[in-house]
Coordinates of C-alpha atoms and ligand atoms in Angstrom, one line a residue:
X15 CA -21.8 9.9 80.2
X16 CA -22.1 6.6 78.3
X17 CA -25.5 4.8 78.2
X18 CA -26.0 1.3 79.4
X19 CA -26.7 -1.6 77.1
X20 CA -30.2 -1.7 78.6
X21 CA -30.8 1.9 77.9
X22 CA -29.5 1.6 74.3
X23 CA -31.7 -1.5 73.7
X24 CA -34.7 0.4 75.0
X25 CA -34.0 3.2 72.5
X26 CA -34.0 0.6 69.7
X27 CA -37.3 -0.9 71.0
X28 CA -38.9 2.5 71.2
X29 CA -37.7 3.5 67.7
X30 CA -39.3 0.3 66.4
X31 CA -42.6 1.0 68.0
X32 CA -42.6 4.6 66.6
X33 CA -41.4 3.7 63.1
X34 CA -43.8 0.7 62.8
X35 CA -46.6 3.0 64.0
X36 CA -45.9 5.5 61.3
X37 CA -46.0 2.7 58.7
X38 CA -42.3 3.1 57.8
X39 CA -41.2 -0.3 59.1
X40 CA -44.0 -2.8 58.1
X41 CA -43.8 -6.3 59.4
X42 CA -40.3 -7.7 59.8
X43 CA -38.7 -5.1 57.5
X44 CA -36.1 -2.6 58.7
X45 CA -33.2 -2.8 61.1
X46 CA -31.9 -0.4 63.7
X47 CA -28.7 0.0 65.7
X48 CA -26.8 2.1 68.2
X49 CA -23.1 2.3 68.9
X50 CA -22.3 0.2 72.0
X51 CA -18.6 1.2 72.2
X52 CA -15.9 2.5 69.8
X53 CA -15.6 -1.0 68.4
X54 CA -19.1 -2.6 68.9
X55 CA -22.7 -2.0 67.7
X56 CA -26.0 -3.1 69.2
X57 CA -28.2 -4.2 66.4
X58 CA -31.6 -5.8 65.8
X59 CA -31.8 -9.6 65.5
X60 CA -32.8 -10.7 61.9
X61 CA -36.4 -11.3 61.1
X62 CA -38.1 -9.7 64.1
X63 CA -41.3 -7.7 63.9
X64 CA -40.1 -4.2 64.4
X65 CA -43.2 -3.0 66.2
X66 CA -42.9 -5.8 68.8
X67 CA -39.2 -5.8 69.7
X68 CA -38.2 -7.0 73.1
X69 CA -34.9 -6.8 75.1
X70 CA -33.8 -10.2 73.6
X71 CA -34.2 -9.0 70.1
X72 CA -30.9 -7.1 69.9
X73 CA -27.4 -8.3 69.8
X74 CA -23.8 -7.0 69.9
X75 CA -21.6 -7.2 66.8
X76 CA -18.1 -6.0 66.1
X77 CA -17.6 -3.4 63.4
X78 CA -16.9 -6.1 60.8
X79 CA -20.5 -7.3 61.3
X80 CA -19.6 -10.4 63.3
X81 CA -22.1 -11.5 66.0
X82 CA -20.7 -11.3 69.5
X83 CA -23.6 -13.3 70.8
X84 CA -23.7 -16.9 69.6
X85 CA -27.2 -18.2 69.0
X86 CA -28.5 -14.8 67.9
X87 CA -28.7 -14.1 64.1
X88 CA -27.7 -10.5 63.3
X89 CA -29.7 -8.5 60.7
X90 CA -29.1 -9.5 57.1
X91 CA -28.0 -5.9 56.6
X92 CA -25.6 -5.6 59.5
X93 CA -22.7 -4.6 57.3
X94 CA -24.6 -1.5 56.1
X95 CA -24.7 -0.4 59.8
X96 CA -21.2 -1.3 60.9
X97 CA -19.7 0.4 57.8
X98 CA -21.2 3.7 59.0
X99 CA -19.8 3.3 62.5
X100 CA -16.4 2.6 61.0
X101 CA -16.7 5.5 58.6
X102 CA -17.5 8.2 61.2
X103 CA -16.7 7.8 64.9
X104 CA -19.3 10.4 65.8
X105 CA -22.2 8.3 64.5
X106 CA -24.1 6.8 67.4
X107 CA -27.3 5.4 65.8
X108 CA -28.3 4.1 62.4
X109 CA -31.9 3.5 61.2
X110 CA -33.0 1.6 58.1
X111 CA -36.7 1.8 57.1
X112 CA -39.0 0.5 54.3
X113 CA -41.7 3.2 53.8
X114 CA -44.0 3.2 50.8
X115 CA -42.8 6.7 49.8
X116 CA -39.1 5.7 49.9
X117 CA -39.8 2.6 47.9
X118 CA -42.0 4.3 45.3
X119 CA -39.8 7.4 44.9
X120 CA -36.6 5.3 44.5
X121 CA -38.3 3.1 41.8
X122 CA -39.7 6.2 40.0
X123 CA -36.3 7.8 39.8
X124 CA -34.1 6.6 36.9
X125 CA -31.0 8.7 38.0
X126 CA -28.7 7.4 40.7
X127 CA -29.7 10.3 43.1
X128 CA -32.5 12.7 44.1
X129 CA -31.9 16.2 45.2
X130 CA -33.8 18.4 47.6
X131 CA -33.6 22.1 47.2
X132 CA -35.4 25.1 48.7
X133 CA -37.3 23.1 51.3
X134 CA -37.2 24.6 54.8
X135 CA -37.3 21.1 56.3
X136 CA -33.8 20.4 54.9
X137 CA -32.6 22.2 58.1
X138 CA -33.7 19.1 60.1
X139 CA -30.6 17.4 58.6
X140 CA -27.4 17.7 60.7
X141 CA -25.1 20.4 59.2
X142 CA -27.8 22.1 57.1
X143 CA -28.5 25.6 58.1
X144 CA -30.6 27.1 55.2
X145 CA -33.2 26.1 52.7
X146 CA -30.8 27.6 50.1
X147 CA -28.8 24.4 50.0
X148 CA -28.9 21.1 48.0
X149 CA -29.3 17.8 49.8
X150 CA -28.3 15.0 47.4
X151 CA -29.5 11.5 48.3
X152 CA -27.8 8.7 46.3
X153 CA -29.8 5.8 45.2
X154 CA -28.1 2.4 45.0
X155 CA -29.6 -0.5 43.1
X156 CA -30.9 -3.2 45.4
X157 CA -28.7 -6.2 45.9
X158 CA -29.2 -9.4 48.0
X159 CA -25.4 -9.5 48.4
X160 CA -25.0 -7.0 51.2
X161 CA -21.2 -7.0 51.1
X162 CA -21.3 -6.1 47.4
X163 CA -23.8 -3.4 48.2
X164 CA -21.7 -2.0 51.1
X165 CA -18.7 -1.9 48.7
X166 CA -20.7 0.4 46.4
X167 CA -21.9 2.6 49.2
X168 CA -18.4 3.2 50.7
X169 CA -16.9 5.2 47.8
X170 CA -19.9 7.5 47.9
X171 CA -19.5 8.0 51.7
X172 CA -15.8 8.7 51.3
X173 CA -16.4 11.3 48.6
X174 CA -19.4 12.9 50.4
X175 CA -18.5 13.3 54.1
X176 CA -21.7 15.5 54.6
X177 CA -24.0 12.7 53.3
X178 CA -27.1 12.4 55.6
X179 CA -28.6 9.3 54.1
X180 CA -29.1 7.1 51.1
X181 CA -31.8 5.1 49.3
X182 CA -31.7 1.5 48.1
X183 CA -33.9 1.3 45.0
X184 CA -37.3 -0.5 45.6
X185 CA -36.1 -1.3 49.2
X186 CA -35.7 1.6 51.6
X187 CA -33.8 4.3 53.4
X188 CA -30.6 4.5 55.5
X189 CA -29.9 7.5 57.8
X190 CA -28.0 8.1 61.0
X191 CA -27.1 10.5 63.7
X192 CA -25.0 11.2 66.7
X193 CA -27.8 9.9 68.9
X194 CA -31.0 7.9 68.3
X195 CA -33.0 11.1 68.5
X196 CA -31.0 12.6 65.6
X197 CA -31.5 9.6 63.4
X198 CA -35.2 9.6 64.1
X199 CA -35.4 13.3 63.3
X200 CA -33.7 12.7 60.0
X201 CA -36.1 9.8 59.2
X202 CA -39.0 12.2 59.8
X203 CA -37.4 14.9 57.6
X204 CA -36.7 12.4 54.8
X205 CA -40.3 11.1 54.9
X206 CA -41.7 14.6 54.7
X207 CA -39.5 15.4 51.7
X208 CA -40.2 12.1 50.0
X209 CA -43.9 12.9 50.2
X210 CA -43.5 16.5 49.0
X211 CA -41.4 15.2 46.1
X212 CA -44.0 12.6 45.1
X213 CA -46.9 15.1 45.4
X214 CA -45.0 17.7 43.3
X215 CA -44.3 15.1 40.6
X216 CA -47.9 13.9 40.5
X217 CA -49.3 17.4 40.4
X218 CA -46.8 18.4 37.7
X219 CA -47.3 15.1 36.0
X220 CA -43.5 14.5 36.0
X221 CA -42.4 11.0 35.3
X222 CA -38.9 11.3 36.8
Ligands
LIG329 C1 -39.1 -8.6 55.0 S1 -38.0 -7.3 54.7 C2 -36.6 -8.1 53.9 C3 -35.3 -7.9 54.6 C4 -35.0 -6.5 54.8 O1 -34.9 -5.7 53.9 C5 -34.9 -5.9 56.1 O2 -34.8 -4.7 56.3 C6 -35.0 -6.7 57.4 O3 -33.9 -7.6 57.5 P1 -33.4 -8.2 58.9 O4 -32.5 -9.3 58.5 O5 -32.7 -7.0 59.6 O6 -34.7 -8.6 59.7
ZN330 ZN1 -34.2 -3.7 54.4

Protein backbone atom coordinates (compact mmCIF):
# COMPACT_ATOMS: atom_id res chain seq x y z
CA UNK A 1 0.00 0.00 0.00
CA UNK A 2 1.50 3.38 -1.00
CA UNK A 3 1.36 6.18 1.56
CA UNK A 4 -0.34 9.52 0.81
CA UNK A 5 1.65 12.74 0.43
CA UNK A 6 0.11 13.94 3.70
CA UNK A 7 1.27 10.84 5.54
CA UNK A 8 4.79 11.13 4.05
CA UNK A 9 4.95 14.84 4.95
CA UNK A 10 3.92 13.99 8.51
CA UNK A 11 6.74 11.43 8.69
CA UNK A 12 9.21 14.19 7.73
CA UNK A 13 7.73 16.60 10.30
CA UNK A 14 7.90 13.95 13.03
CA UNK A 15 11.48 13.04 12.06
CA UNK A 16 12.46 16.72 12.37
CA UNK A 17 10.94 17.02 15.84
CA UNK A 18 12.73 13.87 16.98
CA UNK A 19 16.12 14.73 15.45
CA UNK A 20 16.00 18.33 16.66
CA UNK A 21 15.06 17.06 20.13
CA UNK A 22 18.11 14.80 20.20
CA UNK A 23 20.36 17.72 19.23
CA UNK A 24 21.28 16.15 15.89
CA UNK A 25 19.58 18.80 13.71
CA UNK A 26 20.25 22.15 15.36
CA UNK A 27 18.51 25.26 14.05
CA UNK A 28 17.98 25.24 10.26
CA UNK A 29 20.62 22.55 9.62
CA UNK A 30 19.75 19.16 8.11
CA UNK A 31 17.34 18.02 5.43
CA UNK A 32 15.02 15.05 5.12
CA UNK A 33 13.13 13.32 2.34
CA UNK A 34 10.90 10.40 1.43
CA UNK A 35 10.23 8.80 -1.92
CA UNK A 36 6.92 10.06 -3.30
CA UNK A 37 6.85 7.85 -6.41
CA UNK A 38 9.37 5.97 -8.57
CA UNK A 39 10.41 9.31 -10.12
CA UNK A 40 9.71 11.89 -7.38
CA UNK A 41 10.88 12.74 -3.87
CA UNK A 42 9.24 14.77 -1.10
CA UNK A 43 11.89 16.95 0.49
CA UNK A 44 12.28 19.73 3.08
CA UNK A 45 12.15 23.32 1.87
CA UNK A 46 15.52 25.11 2.29
CA UNK A 47 16.26 27.11 5.42
CA UNK A 48 13.46 25.85 7.67
CA UNK A 49 13.92 25.17 11.38
CA UNK A 50 13.81 21.38 11.47
CA UNK A 51 12.20 21.16 14.90
CA UNK A 52 9.29 23.33 13.75
CA UNK A 53 8.38 21.97 10.31
CA UNK A 54 4.82 22.30 9.07
CA UNK A 55 2.89 20.74 6.18
CA UNK A 56 3.94 23.60 3.86
CA UNK A 57 7.65 23.08 4.56
CA UNK A 58 8.04 20.16 2.14
CA UNK A 59 7.97 20.06 -1.65
CA UNK A 60 8.08 17.53 -4.46
CA UNK A 61 11.13 17.29 -6.75
CA UNK A 62 12.03 15.06 -9.64
CA UNK A 63 15.03 12.78 -9.29
CA UNK A 64 17.27 15.32 -11.02
CA UNK A 65 16.58 17.65 -8.09
CA UNK A 66 14.25 20.05 -9.89
CA UNK A 67 11.44 21.58 -7.83
CA UNK A 68 7.98 20.51 -9.00
CA UNK A 69 6.40 23.25 -6.87
CA UNK A 70 7.19 26.75 -8.11
CA UNK A 71 7.57 29.23 -5.27
CA UNK A 72 9.14 26.69 -2.91
CA UNK A 73 12.93 26.52 -2.68
CA UNK A 74 14.23 22.97 -2.34
CA UNK A 75 16.97 22.12 0.13
CA UNK A 76 20.43 23.23 -0.98
CA UNK A 77 21.41 19.55 -0.72
CA UNK A 78 18.56 18.15 -2.81
CA UNK A 79 20.93 16.40 -5.24
CA UNK A 80 22.45 14.35 -2.41
CA UNK A 81 18.97 12.96 -1.71
CA UNK A 82 17.80 12.40 -5.25
CA UNK A 83 21.03 10.65 -6.26
CA UNK A 84 20.27 8.03 -3.59
CA UNK A 85 16.72 7.45 -4.90
CA UNK A 86 18.16 7.09 -8.41
CA UNK A 87 20.91 4.77 -7.18
CA UNK A 88 18.66 2.24 -5.43
CA UNK A 89 14.93 1.86 -6.12
CA UNK A 90 14.33 0.27 -2.70
CA UNK A 91 15.42 3.42 -0.85
CA UNK A 92 12.30 5.13 0.53
CA UNK A 93 13.72 7.74 2.93
CA UNK A 94 16.93 9.77 3.30
CA UNK A 95 18.04 11.71 6.40
CA UNK A 96 20.86 14.23 6.70
CA UNK A 97 21.83 15.48 10.17
CA UNK A 98 24.43 17.80 11.76
CA UNK A 99 25.28 16.32 15.16
CA UNK A 100 28.22 17.49 17.25
CA UNK A 101 29.70 13.97 17.25
CA UNK A 102 29.46 13.51 13.46
CA UNK A 103 31.04 16.93 12.99
CA UNK A 104 33.88 16.41 15.47
CA UNK A 105 34.67 12.82 14.47
CA UNK A 106 34.80 13.66 10.76
CA UNK A 107 37.13 16.59 11.49
CA UNK A 108 39.38 14.51 13.76
CA UNK A 109 39.79 11.76 11.16
CA UNK A 110 42.47 12.49 8.56
CA UNK A 111 41.66 9.35 6.51
CA UNK A 112 38.81 9.36 4.03
CA UNK A 113 36.82 6.79 6.04
CA UNK A 114 36.10 5.45 9.51
CA UNK A 115 35.44 1.81 10.20
CA UNK A 116 33.33 0.21 12.92
CA UNK A 117 34.20 -3.30 13.99
CA UNK A 118 33.06 -5.59 16.84
CA UNK A 119 30.20 -3.36 18.00
CA UNK A 120 26.94 -5.27 18.58
CA UNK A 121 25.02 -2.17 17.46
CA UNK A 122 26.35 -2.58 13.92
CA UNK A 123 23.44 -5.02 13.56
CA UNK A 124 21.08 -2.02 13.53
CA UNK A 125 22.29 -1.35 9.96
CA UNK A 126 20.33 -2.98 7.14
CA UNK A 127 22.09 -6.10 5.92
CA UNK A 128 24.43 -6.48 8.93
CA UNK A 129 23.83 -9.66 10.94
CA UNK A 130 26.86 -9.92 13.24
CA UNK A 131 29.27 -7.75 15.23
CA UNK A 132 32.00 -9.71 13.41
CA UNK A 133 31.77 -7.40 10.43
CA UNK A 134 33.29 -4.12 9.32
CA UNK A 135 31.10 -1.13 8.54
CA UNK A 136 33.13 1.34 6.53
CA UNK A 137 31.81 4.90 6.45
CA UNK A 138 33.42 7.15 3.82
CA UNK A 139 34.22 10.77 4.65
CA UNK A 140 33.96 13.27 1.81
CA UNK A 141 35.46 16.73 2.13
CA UNK A 142 32.82 19.41 2.48
CA UNK A 143 31.99 21.38 -0.65
CA UNK A 144 29.51 24.22 -1.21
CA UNK A 145 29.15 22.97 -4.80
CA UNK A 146 26.65 20.17 -4.16
CA UNK A 147 26.72 18.87 -7.76
CA UNK A 148 30.50 18.47 -7.46
CA UNK A 149 30.11 16.75 -4.08
CA UNK A 150 27.42 14.40 -5.47
CA UNK A 151 29.79 13.53 -8.32
CA UNK A 152 32.38 12.42 -5.73
CA UNK A 153 29.82 10.38 -3.76
CA UNK A 154 28.45 8.48 -6.78
CA UNK A 155 31.53 6.33 -7.57
CA UNK A 156 31.74 5.27 -3.92
CA UNK A 157 28.06 4.23 -3.94
CA UNK A 158 28.51 2.32 -7.18
CA UNK A 159 31.55 0.48 -5.81
CA UNK A 160 29.92 -0.21 -2.40
CA UNK A 161 26.30 -1.32 -2.91
CA UNK A 162 26.08 -2.24 0.80
CA UNK A 163 26.99 1.30 1.95
CA UNK A 164 24.68 2.41 4.81
CA UNK A 165 25.75 6.04 5.12
CA UNK A 166 28.50 8.60 4.69
CA UNK A 167 29.98 11.61 6.43
CA UNK A 168 30.80 15.02 5.01
CA UNK A 169 33.79 16.43 6.88
CA UNK A 170 32.92 19.14 9.40
CA UNK A 171 29.35 19.04 8.15
CA UNK A 172 27.25 15.95 8.92
CA UNK A 173 25.85 12.52 8.16
CA UNK A 174 23.74 11.03 5.35
CA UNK A 175 21.92 7.76 5.83
CA UNK A 176 18.83 6.12 4.33
CA UNK A 177 16.46 3.19 4.46
CA UNK A 178 13.51 1.47 2.86
CA UNK A 179 11.19 3.41 5.19
CA UNK A 180 11.56 6.46 7.41
CA UNK A 181 11.71 4.18 10.45
CA UNK A 182 14.73 2.39 8.92
CA UNK A 183 16.56 5.66 8.24
CA UNK A 184 15.83 6.86 11.81
CA UNK A 185 17.11 3.59 13.25
CA UNK A 186 20.34 3.99 11.29
CA UNK A 187 20.78 7.60 12.47
CA UNK A 188 20.49 6.38 16.08
CA UNK A 189 22.97 3.57 15.44
CA UNK A 190 25.46 5.94 13.81
CA UNK A 191 25.18 8.41 16.68
CA UNK A 192 25.77 5.66 19.25
CA UNK A 193 28.84 4.45 17.32
CA UNK A 194 30.21 7.99 16.81
CA UNK A 195 29.99 8.57 20.54
CA UNK A 196 31.67 5.23 21.34
CA UNK A 197 34.44 6.00 18.87
CA UNK A 198 35.08 9.48 20.29
CA UNK A 199 35.08 8.13 23.87
CA UNK A 200 37.46 5.33 22.93
CA UNK A 201 39.79 7.81 21.23
CA UNK A 202 39.78 10.20 24.16
CA UNK A 203 40.33 7.41 26.73
CA UNK A 204 43.12 5.92 24.65
CA UNK A 205 44.41 9.40 23.84
CA UNK A 206 44.35 8.57 20.13
CA UNK A 207 44.56 11.57 17.82
CA UNK A 208 43.14 9.86 14.71
C1 LIG B 1 22.62 26.23 8.63
S1 LIG B 1 23.12 24.69 8.03
C2 LIG B 1 23.78 25.02 6.38
C3 LIG B 1 23.09 24.28 5.26
C4 LIG B 1 23.08 22.80 5.52
O1 LIG B 1 24.12 22.19 5.63
C5 LIG B 1 21.84 22.07 5.72
O2 LIG B 1 21.86 20.90 6.00
C6 LIG B 1 20.51 22.75 5.55
O3 LIG B 1 20.33 23.21 4.26
P1 LIG B 1 18.85 23.37 3.65
O4 LIG B 1 19.03 24.16 2.39
O5 LIG B 1 18.32 21.98 3.43
O6 LIG B 1 18.03 24.07 4.70
ZN1 LIG C 1 23.88 19.99 5.77
